[in-house]
Amino acid sequence: MLFRQCRGSLSVFAPAKLNLFLEILGRRADGFHELETLMISVGIYDTLVFREGNAGETQLLCHHFESSNPKTSDGVSSLPVNEEENLAFKAAKLLREYSGTTRGVRIGLFKRIPIASGLAGGSSDAAATLAGLNRFWNLGICRTELIRLAGKLGSDVGFFLSRTPLAICRGRGEIVTPVNLPGKMWFVIVRPCTGLSTPAVFRECQPAKKPKRVEVLLNDLKSGRYDRLNHSMYNALQKPAGQLNQEIFELRKRFSTLPISGHMMTGSGTAYFGVCTSRRHAENMASRLKRMHLGSVFVAGSGP
Ligand code: C5P
């Protein structure tokens, strides 16, 4: 997350995330699933601009770039236009209630991160609102407390408030353990024409009988063994997502024809990504993927 202060306004750049590993450890009594996942923030950004508003009021205005709203036929991909359902709006409301501030705010939300794609754009917007308004309203709330509030908004909101781009997330995703990233990583990402609903994918998944562990992947990343990534990267949601949306299988098939060492779906989909050895490698792969007309193609590096 990046901040830029400018004469009376504060801009926050909210990154997307990829899951490099995701295992389902169990089903919980509250309906959520116990997870072990390795998340990395990447440089596709939504921008949130905070400006002073009428006392006690929160206003939200959304602007879509084409990338955020790929042509859809599934009806699950539209960003909640209703303020009350939007995660950034909910975050502002939560912070107002928690702090008791009477300050107002106008939030401009510029969407670039594709929605319903497992890139957590909505969660990142919520985290950016918590961190941004904490500064804008001078609330002085500590990071630990912000992370606790983030847990009330969504399972992966807290990840975006951690100090490192890479973290292991456990529990329902809200228990965040930062991990050192050995160097910058580069990715090519494709968001197909249709999206998927997260609850629908989780409903179809089964907890693992013999869970895979994230340590194997961490060792491969630390030792630079990118050639092993196709064995150590794993997403337990890919199979159920593929059963709901055939585009996932098509993406896997197409990525398999390319010189990319590790590739898979992120989160509950539908975006699919490959780990590249450099920016140039990612750009080359992006050119080839664009010619396949599978959806919107992005190149992104790991980043704050
Ligand atoms: O926490 P969040 O609002 O992002 O979760 C969206 C939905 O995804 C939940 O309502 C739930 O159906 C599913 N989910 C889950 N287990 C998790 C995280 C999410 O079942 N650990």
Short mmCIF file of C-alpha atoms and ligand atoms in Angstrom, two decimals:
data_model
loop_
_atom_site.label_atom_id
_atom_site.label_comp_id
_atom_site.label_asym_id
_atom_site.label_seq_id
_atom_site.Cartn_x
_atom_site.Cartn_y
_atom_site.Cartn_z
CA MET A 1 0.00 0.00 0.00
CA LEU A 2 1.40 3.40 -0.99
CA PHE A 3 0.36 6.85 0.25
CA ARG A 4 0.55 10.26 -1.40
CA GLN A 5 -0.43 13.45 0.44
CA CYS A 6 -1.42 16.42 -1.72
CA ARG A 7 -2.98 19.76 -0.57
CA GLY A 8 -5.98 18.62 1.44
CA SER A 9 -6.29 15.17 -0.12
CA LEU A 10 -4.70 11.80 0.59
CA SER A 11 -4.33 9.18 -2.15
CA VAL A 12 -3.80 5.53 -1.27
CA PHE A 13 -2.75 2.93 -3.84
CA ALA A 14 -4.31 -0.41 -2.91
CA PRO A 15 -2.54 -3.44 -4.46
CA ALA A 16 -4.01 -6.73 -5.65
CA LYS A 17 -2.87 -10.06 -4.18
CA LEU A 18 -2.08 -13.54 -5.48
CA ASN A 19 -2.23 -16.78 -3.50
CA LEU A 20 0.93 -18.79 -4.18
CA PHE A 21 -0.40 -21.59 -1.96
CA LEU A 22 -3.82 -22.32 -0.48
CA GLU A 23 -4.80 -25.43 1.49
CA ILE A 24 -8.15 -26.09 3.19
CA LEU A 25 -7.49 -27.58 6.64
CA GLY A 26 -11.07 -27.89 7.86
CA ARG A 27 -14.62 -26.59 7.96
CA ARG A 28 -15.47 -24.39 10.95
CA ALA A 29 -18.61 -24.12 13.04
CA ASP A 30 -19.06 -20.48 11.87
CA GLY A 31 -19.35 -21.67 8.23
CA PHE A 32 -15.87 -20.47 7.25
CA HIS A 33 -12.93 -22.71 6.36
CA GLU A 34 -9.65 -23.07 8.21
CA LEU A 35 -6.89 -22.14 5.76
CA GLU A 36 -3.17 -22.09 5.29
CA THR A 37 -2.32 -19.72 2.46
CA LEU A 38 0.71 -17.80 1.19
CA MET A 39 -0.26 -14.41 -0.18
CA ILE A 40 1.80 -11.86 -2.07
CA SER A 41 0.76 -8.31 -2.93
CA VAL A 42 1.28 -7.30 -6.55
CA GLY A 43 1.38 -4.05 -8.48
CA ILE A 44 -2.10 -3.77 -9.95
CA TYR A 45 -3.63 -0.92 -7.97
CA ASP A 46 -7.00 0.58 -7.15
CA THR A 47 -6.61 4.23 -6.11
CA LEU A 48 -8.57 5.76 -3.26
CA VAL A 49 -8.60 9.54 -2.85
CA PHE A 50 -9.79 10.93 0.49
CA ARG A 51 -11.03 14.53 0.72
CA GLU A 52 -12.76 16.44 3.49
CA GLY A 53 -16.55 15.98 3.42
CA ASN A 54 -19.56 17.27 5.35
CA ALA A 55 -19.23 16.60 9.09
CA GLY A 56 -20.40 13.10 10.00
CA GLU A 57 -20.91 12.05 6.36
CA THR A 58 -19.15 9.46 4.19
CA GLN A 59 -19.60 9.76 0.44
CA LEU A 60 -18.24 7.25 -2.04
CA LEU A 61 -17.85 7.75 -5.76
CA CYS A 62 -16.64 4.79 -7.89
CA HIS A 63 -14.88 5.12 -11.24
CA HIS A 64 -14.22 1.98 -13.30
CA PHE A 65 -11.31 1.44 -15.61
CA GLU A 66 -12.08 -1.18 -18.25
CA SER A 67 -9.68 -3.67 -16.64
CA SER A 68 -11.72 -3.86 -13.43
CA ASN A 69 -14.94 -4.92 -15.08
CA PRO A 70 -14.17 -7.38 -17.88
CA LYS A 71 -17.11 -8.32 -20.08
CA THR A 72 -19.14 -10.65 -17.94
CA SER A 73 -21.90 -13.10 -18.52
CA ASP A 74 -22.14 -14.55 -15.05
CA GLY A 75 -23.81 -11.80 -13.07
CA VAL A 76 -21.38 -12.09 -10.13
CA SER A 77 -18.83 -9.57 -11.27
CA SER A 78 -20.40 -6.20 -10.78
CA LEU A 79 -18.96 -4.03 -8.03
CA PRO A 80 -21.55 -3.16 -5.39
CA VAL A 81 -22.67 0.32 -6.43
CA ASN A 82 -24.81 0.51 -3.33
CA GLU A 83 -22.57 2.34 -0.83
CA GLU A 84 -23.72 0.18 2.08
CA GLU A 85 -22.44 -3.01 0.39
CA ASN A 86 -19.10 -1.59 -0.74
CA LEU A 87 -16.18 -2.70 1.44
CA ALA A 88 -14.46 0.70 1.38
CA PHE A 89 -17.67 2.32 2.58
CA LYS A 90 -18.09 -0.35 5.27
CA ALA A 91 -14.50 0.24 6.42
CA ALA A 92 -15.13 4.00 6.74
CA LYS A 93 -18.30 3.32 8.71
CA LEU A 94 -16.50 0.89 11.03
CA LEU A 95 -13.67 3.36 11.68
CA ARG A 96 -16.14 6.18 12.34
CA GLU A 97 -18.02 4.07 14.88
CA TYR A 98 -14.81 2.81 16.52
CA SER A 99 -13.16 6.25 16.83
CA GLY A 100 -16.25 8.37 17.41
CA THR A 101 -14.92 11.01 14.99
CA THR A 102 -17.32 13.64 13.65
CA ARG A 103 -15.14 14.37 10.61
CA GLY A 104 -16.61 13.77 7.17
CA VAL A 105 -14.99 12.29 4.07
CA ARG A 106 -15.50 12.06 0.32
CA ILE A 107 -13.87 8.94 -1.10
CA GLY A 108 -13.04 8.66 -4.80
CA LEU A 109 -12.46 5.00 -5.67
CA PHE A 110 -10.71 4.34 -9.00
CA LYS A 111 -11.05 0.62 -9.81
CA ARG A 112 -8.40 -1.12 -11.87
CA ILE A 113 -8.22 -4.51 -10.10
CA PRO A 114 -10.59 -6.96 -11.83
CA ILE A 115 -13.49 -7.96 -9.59
CA ALA A 116 -14.73 -11.50 -8.78
CA SER A 117 -11.32 -12.82 -9.75
CA GLY A 118 -9.48 -13.87 -6.54
CA LEU A 119 -7.30 -10.74 -6.59
CA ALA A 120 -8.97 -9.29 -3.47
CA GLY A 121 -9.55 -5.79 -4.85
CA GLY A 122 -12.47 -5.17 -2.47
CA SER A 123 -10.47 -6.35 0.55
CA SER A 124 -7.52 -4.19 -0.45
CA ASP A 125 -9.83 -1.16 -0.82
CA ALA A 126 -11.14 -1.84 2.69
CA ALA A 127 -7.59 -2.05 4.11
CA ALA A 128 -6.61 1.14 2.26
CA THR A 129 -9.64 2.90 3.75
CA LEU A 130 -8.74 1.80 7.29
CA ALA A 131 -5.10 2.88 6.92
CA GLY A 132 -5.93 5.98 4.84
CA LEU A 133 -8.63 7.36 7.11
CA ASN A 134 -6.51 6.58 10.19
CA ARG A 135 -4.03 9.11 8.70
CA PHE A 136 -6.53 11.50 7.14
CA TRP A 137 -8.53 11.84 10.35
CA ASN A 138 -5.39 11.71 12.57
CA LEU A 139 -6.86 8.92 14.67
CA GLY A 140 -3.56 7.39 15.83
CA ILE A 141 -4.91 3.82 15.88
CA CYS A 142 -2.05 1.28 16.07
CA ARG A 143 -1.48 -1.34 13.37
CA THR A 144 -2.48 -4.25 15.66
CA GLU A 145 -5.83 -2.62 16.32
CA LEU A 146 -6.35 -1.83 12.62
CA ILE A 147 -5.66 -5.50 11.80
CA ARG A 148 -8.23 -6.53 14.40
CA LEU A 149 -10.81 -4.19 12.82
CA ALA A 150 -9.87 -5.55 9.38
CA GLY A 151 -10.93 -9.04 10.52
CA LYS A 152 -14.49 -7.74 10.95
CA LEU A 153 -14.62 -6.66 7.30
CA GLY A 154 -13.30 -9.78 5.57
CA SER A 155 -10.89 -12.70 5.88
CA ASP A 156 -8.08 -11.24 3.76
CA VAL A 157 -8.35 -7.52 4.63
CA GLY A 158 -5.71 -7.80 7.40
CA PHE A 159 -3.08 -9.15 4.99
CA PHE A 160 -2.95 -5.77 3.21
CA LEU A 161 -2.05 -4.04 6.48
CA SER A 162 1.04 -6.21 7.09
CA ARG A 163 4.44 -4.62 6.48
CA THR A 164 5.76 -7.13 3.94
CA PRO A 165 4.45 -8.06 0.48
CA LEU A 166 4.58 -11.78 1.40
CA ALA A 167 2.75 -13.42 4.32
CA ILE A 168 1.35 -16.74 5.48
CA CYS A 169 -2.29 -16.33 6.48
CA ARG A 170 -4.04 -18.85 8.71
CA GLY A 171 -7.35 -19.18 10.57
CA ARG A 172 -9.96 -17.99 8.11
CA GLY A 173 -7.17 -15.89 6.59
CA GLU A 174 -7.02 -13.13 9.19
CA ILE A 175 -4.04 -14.46 11.22
CA VAL A 176 -1.14 -12.93 9.30
CA THR A 177 2.51 -13.94 9.66
CA PRO A 178 4.82 -11.81 7.47
CA VAL A 179 7.56 -13.68 5.57
CA ASN A 180 10.73 -12.19 4.06
CA LEU A 181 10.66 -12.13 0.27
CA PRO A 182 14.12 -13.08 -1.06
CA GLY A 183 13.81 -10.74 -4.10
CA LYS A 184 11.24 -9.10 -6.35
CA MET A 185 8.97 -11.58 -8.12
CA TRP A 186 7.27 -11.08 -11.50
CA PHE A 187 3.94 -12.47 -12.66
CA VAL A 188 1.77 -12.68 -15.73
CA ILE A 189 -1.94 -12.72 -14.87
CA VAL A 190 -5.00 -13.47 -17.00
CA ARG A 191 -8.50 -12.60 -15.91
CA PRO A 192 -10.93 -14.53 -18.16
CA CYS A 193 -14.23 -13.09 -19.34
CA THR A 194 -16.27 -14.46 -16.45
CA GLY A 195 -15.83 -14.23 -12.68
CA LEU A 196 -16.71 -16.51 -9.76
CA SER A 197 -18.44 -15.93 -6.44
CA THR A 198 -16.18 -16.76 -3.46
CA PRO A 199 -18.93 -18.38 -1.30
CA ALA A 200 -20.01 -20.54 -4.28
CA VAL A 201 -16.47 -21.91 -4.71
CA PHE A 202 -15.97 -22.53 -0.97
CA ARG A 203 -19.30 -24.41 -0.88
CA GLU A 204 -17.91 -26.92 -3.41
CA CYS A 205 -14.54 -27.54 -1.69
CA GLN A 206 -13.59 -30.41 0.63
CA PRO A 207 -11.06 -30.08 3.49
CA ALA A 208 -7.87 -32.05 2.78
CA LYS A 209 -7.50 -35.49 4.43
CA LYS A 210 -3.70 -35.19 4.21
CA PRO A 211 -3.03 -31.45 3.98
CA LYS A 212 -0.14 -30.13 1.91
CA ARG A 213 2.10 -27.68 3.78
CA VAL A 214 3.40 -24.31 2.70
CA GLU A 215 6.99 -24.92 3.91
CA VAL A 216 8.00 -26.79 0.73
CA LEU A 217 7.09 -23.76 -1.38
CA LEU A 218 8.80 -21.35 1.04
CA ASN A 219 12.02 -23.36 0.73
CA ASP A 220 11.79 -23.35 -3.08
CA LEU A 221 11.25 -19.56 -3.11
CA LYS A 222 14.07 -18.91 -0.63
CA SER A 223 16.53 -21.08 -2.57
CA GLY A 224 15.41 -19.67 -5.94
CA ARG A 225 14.30 -23.13 -7.17
CA TYR A 226 11.68 -21.77 -9.60
CA ASP A 227 11.96 -25.01 -11.61
CA ARG A 228 10.18 -26.80 -8.74
CA LEU A 229 7.26 -24.37 -8.37
CA ASN A 230 4.78 -26.48 -10.33
CA HIS A 231 5.13 -29.13 -7.59
CA SER A 232 5.17 -26.83 -4.55
CA MET A 233 2.53 -24.23 -5.58
CA TYR A 234 -0.97 -25.44 -4.79
CA ASN A 235 -4.53 -24.11 -4.63
CA ALA A 236 -7.18 -26.41 -3.16
CA LEU A 237 -9.91 -24.17 -4.60
CA GLN A 238 -8.81 -24.63 -8.21
CA LYS A 239 -10.60 -27.93 -8.77
CA PRO A 240 -13.99 -26.84 -7.39
CA ALA A 241 -13.64 -23.50 -9.21
CA GLY A 242 -12.87 -25.36 -12.44
CA GLN A 243 -16.02 -27.44 -12.02
CA LEU A 244 -18.05 -24.22 -11.79
CA ASN A 245 -16.20 -22.40 -14.56
CA GLN A 246 -14.58 -24.21 -17.51
CA GLU A 247 -12.38 -21.20 -18.27
CA ILE A 248 -10.02 -22.27 -15.44
CA PHE A 249 -9.22 -25.60 -17.18
CA GLU A 250 -8.72 -23.78 -20.48
CA LEU A 251 -6.30 -21.35 -18.82
CA ARG A 252 -4.32 -24.20 -17.25
CA LYS A 253 -4.09 -25.92 -20.62
CA ARG A 254 -2.89 -22.75 -22.36
CA PHE A 255 -0.36 -21.82 -19.64
CA SER A 256 1.04 -25.39 -19.88
CA THR A 257 2.10 -24.68 -23.47
CA LEU A 258 4.31 -21.78 -22.31
CA PRO A 259 7.79 -21.78 -20.72
CA ILE A 260 6.48 -20.85 -17.25
CA SER A 261 7.72 -22.84 -14.26
CA GLY A 262 4.74 -22.42 -11.93
CA HIS A 263 1.17 -21.43 -12.78
CA MET A 264 -2.24 -21.71 -11.11
CA MET A 265 -5.47 -19.94 -10.17
CA THR A 266 -5.42 -17.30 -7.41
CA GLY A 267 -7.82 -17.47 -4.43
CA SER A 268 -11.32 -18.55 -5.46
CA GLY A 269 -10.66 -17.45 -9.06
CA THR A 270 -11.12 -16.81 -11.82
CA ALA A 271 -7.79 -15.03 -12.41
CA TYR A 272 -4.92 -17.36 -13.32
CA PHE A 273 -1.22 -16.46 -13.09
CA GLY A 274 2.27 -17.66 -13.88
CA VAL A 275 5.48 -16.99 -11.95
CA CYS A 276 8.09 -15.50 -14.27
CA THR A 277 11.85 -15.21 -13.85
CA SER A 278 12.01 -11.48 -14.74
CA ARG A 279 9.92 -8.56 -15.94
CA ARG A 280 11.05 -9.23 -19.51
CA HIS A 281 9.99 -12.89 -19.23
CA ALA A 282 6.57 -11.78 -17.88
CA GLU A 283 6.14 -9.29 -20.74
CA ASN A 284 7.04 -11.94 -23.34
CA MET A 285 4.53 -14.36 -21.83
CA ALA A 286 1.90 -11.59 -21.73
CA SER A 287 2.35 -10.94 -25.48
CA ARG A 288 1.81 -14.63 -26.23
CA LEU A 289 -1.21 -14.86 -23.91
CA LYS A 290 -2.80 -11.75 -25.45
CA ARG A 291 -2.68 -13.46 -28.85
CA MET A 292 -4.70 -16.37 -27.35
CA HIS A 293 -7.65 -14.00 -26.51
CA LEU A 294 -8.34 -15.59 -23.11
CA GLY A 295 -9.26 -12.38 -21.28
CA SER A 296 -7.49 -9.34 -19.80
CA VAL A 297 -3.73 -9.85 -19.43
CA PHE A 298 -1.57 -8.07 -16.83
CA VAL A 299 2.13 -8.00 -15.93
CA ALA A 300 2.80 -7.22 -12.28
CA GLY A 301 5.71 -7.33 -9.86
CA SER A 302 5.51 -8.07 -6.15
CA GLY A 303 5.17 -4.80 -4.33
CA PRO A 304 3.96 -2.85 -1.37
O1 C5P B 1 -14.26 -13.23 4.62
P1 C5P B 1 -14.85 -12.96 3.29
O2 C5P B 1 -16.03 -12.02 3.36
O3 C5P B 1 -13.87 -12.52 2.27
O4 C5P B 1 -15.43 -14.35 2.78
C1 C5P B 1 -16.33 -14.45 1.70
C2 C5P B 1 -16.94 -15.83 1.73
O5 C5P B 1 -15.96 -16.82 1.41
C3 C5P B 1 -17.49 -16.24 3.08
O6 C5P B 1 -18.81 -15.81 3.24
C4 C5P B 1 -17.38 -17.75 3.01
O7 C5P B 1 -18.46 -18.29 2.27
C5 C5P B 1 -16.13 -17.99 2.18
N1 C5P B 1 -14.93 -18.21 3.02
C6 C5P B 1 -14.78 -19.41 3.69
N2 C5P B 1 -13.66 -19.62 4.44
C7 C5P B 1 -12.70 -18.68 4.52
C8 C5P B 1 -12.83 -17.45 3.84
C9 C5P B 1 -13.97 -17.25 3.09
O8 C5P B 1 -15.64 -20.29 3.61
N3 C5P B 1 -11.61 -18.91 5.27
#
